[in-house]
Amino acid sequence: MSNESKRRIVVAITGATGAIYGVRVLEELRRHGGIETHLVVSKAGFLSAATEIDLGRSELQAFGDVVHSDRDVGASIASGSFRTDGMIVAPCSMRTLAAIATGVTDNLVTRAADVALKERRRLVLLARETPLGLVHLRNMVTVTEMGAVVFPPVPAFYARPESLDAMVDQTVGRVLDLFDLDSPLVRRWSGVKAPAED
Ligand SMILES: Cc1cc2nc3c(=O)[nH]c(=O)nc-3n(C[C@H](O)[C@H](O)[C@H](O)COP(=O)(O)O)c2cc1C
């Protein structure tokens, strides 16, 4: 495969709770094979990974094929001429969401997201906060109008998850669906008969 036709996906982990989503996305892309992941983690993303899943900086970075510093705005993924299939921000903090919505490309996460939008590539944001304030909702509308997919990581109970891992995996599988990557993680709905009326 030539370097130019290689499939690549940018994955960012930011400081919302749920660093596990980013890790599982990276693991699943590696398991799938044939896709080079480009990982960039914000400062707060490293903090949440250390707090929530006990992963240090280098342990977290080991999940990416190519790793970039969030301060490296000269990295390959900062340019639209570097071809990728798009970007997943998992999880996406409200700060990063706001920066993307307003085009403030102050670090590599937000610059790479801006590139995905301007190049009309897939951009999926696992935006996480609760409850949502008006500015969060407005920013979600704005990025949706710009072409991004807002994908809050909320569990699907119809899938009858038996564990936290199963809940996370269902979300990760549905995110990969958006890149046309079929994943065994997804428990797919195949319809159900409505209960008989009394
Ligand atoms: C333990 C912890 C949990 C947090 N959870 C969230 C969250 O779920 N959503 C959010 O938007 N911000 C959350 N924050 C705040 C962000 O980390 C903070 O706004 C940070 O500046 C985001 O920076 P970043 O977008 O560059 O990663 C949390 C912070 C901490 C310390």
CSV table of N, CA, C and O in Angstrom, one decimal, residues 94 97-98 101-102 132-146 150:
chain,number,residue,atom,x,y,z
A,94,MET,N,-16.0,19.8,27.0
A,94,MET,CA,-16.7,21.0,26.6
A,94,MET,C,-15.8,22.1,26.2
A,94,MET,O,-16.1,23.0,25.3
A,97,LEU,N,-14.8,21.1,22.7
A,97,LEU,CA,-16.0,21.3,21.8
A,97,LEU,C,-16.1,22.8,21.5
A,97,LEU,O,-16.3,23.2,20.3
A,98,ALA,N,-15.9,23.7,22.5
A,98,ALA,CA,-16.1,25.1,22.3
A,98,ALA,C,-15.0,25.7,21.3
A,98,ALA,O,-15.3,26.5,20.5
A,101,ALA,N,-15.9,24.6,17.9
A,101,ALA,CA,-17.1,25.3,17.4
A,101,ALA,C,-16.8,26.7,17.0
A,101,ALA,O,-17.4,27.3,16.1
A,102,THR,N,-15.7,27.3,17.6
A,102,THR,CA,-15.4,28.7,17.3
A,102,THR,C,-14.1,28.8,16.4
A,102,THR,O,-13.7,29.9,16.1
A,132,LEU,N,-26.2,19.4,30.6
A,132,LEU,CA,-25.7,20.3,29.6
A,132,LEU,C,-26.2,21.7,29.8
A,132,LEU,O,-27.4,22.0,30.0
A,133,GLY,N,-25.3,22.7,29.7
A,133,GLY,CA,-25.7,24.1,29.8
A,133,GLY,C,-25.9,24.6,28.4
A,133,GLY,O,-25.6,23.9,27.4
A,134,LEU,N,-26.5,25.8,28.3
A,134,LEU,CA,-26.9,26.4,27.0
A,134,LEU,C,-25.7,26.5,26.0
A,134,LEU,O,-25.8,26.2,24.8
A,135,VAL,N,-24.6,26.9,26.6
A,135,VAL,CA,-23.4,27.1,25.7
A,135,VAL,C,-22.9,25.8,25.1
A,135,VAL,O,-22.5,25.7,24.0
A,136,HIS,N,-23.1,24.7,25.9
A,136,HIS,CA,-22.7,23.4,25.4
A,136,HIS,C,-23.6,23.0,24.3
A,136,HIS,O,-23.2,22.5,23.2
A,137,LEU,N,-24.9,23.2,24.5
A,137,LEU,CA,-25.9,22.8,23.5
A,137,LEU,C,-25.7,23.6,22.2
A,137,LEU,O,-25.8,23.1,21.1
A,138,ARG,N,-25.4,24.9,22.4
A,138,ARG,CA,-25.2,25.8,21.2
A,138,ARG,C,-24.0,25.4,20.4
A,138,ARG,O,-24.0,25.3,19.2
A,139,ASN,N,-23.0,25.0,21.2
A,139,ASN,CA,-21.7,24.6,20.5
A,139,ASN,C,-22.0,23.2,19.8
A,139,ASN,O,-21.4,23.0,18.7
A,140,MET,N,-22.8,22.4,20.3
A,140,MET,CA,-23.1,21.1,19.7
A,140,MET,C,-23.9,21.4,18.4
A,140,MET,O,-23.6,20.7,17.3
A,141,VAL,N,-24.8,22.3,18.4
A,141,VAL,CA,-25.5,22.6,17.2
A,141,VAL,C,-24.5,23.2,16.1
A,141,VAL,O,-24.5,22.8,15.0
A,142,THR,N,-23.7,24.1,16.6
A,142,THR,CA,-22.7,24.7,15.7
A,142,THR,C,-21.8,23.7,15.0
A,142,THR,O,-21.7,23.7,13.8
A,143,VAL,N,-21.2,22.8,15.8
A,143,VAL,CA,-20.3,21.8,15.1
A,143,VAL,C,-21.1,20.8,14.2
A,143,VAL,O,-20.6,20.4,13.2
A,144,THR,N,-22.4,20.6,14.6
A,144,THR,CA,-23.2,19.7,13.7
A,144,THR,C,-23.4,20.4,12.4
A,144,THR,O,-23.4,19.8,11.3
A,145,GLU,N,-23.7,21.7,12.5
A,145,GLU,CA,-23.9,22.5,11.2
A,145,GLU,C,-22.7,22.5,10.4
A,145,GLU,O,-22.7,22.6,9.2
A,146,MET,N,-21.5,22.4,11.0
A,146,MET,CA,-20.3,22.5,10.3
A,146,MET,C,-19.9,21.1,9.8
A,146,MET,O,-18.9,21.0,9.1
A,150,VAL,N,-21.9,14.7,16.6
A,150,VAL,CA,-21.8,14.8,18.1
A,150,VAL,C,-22.3,13.4,18.6
A,150,VAL,O,-23.5,13.1,18.3
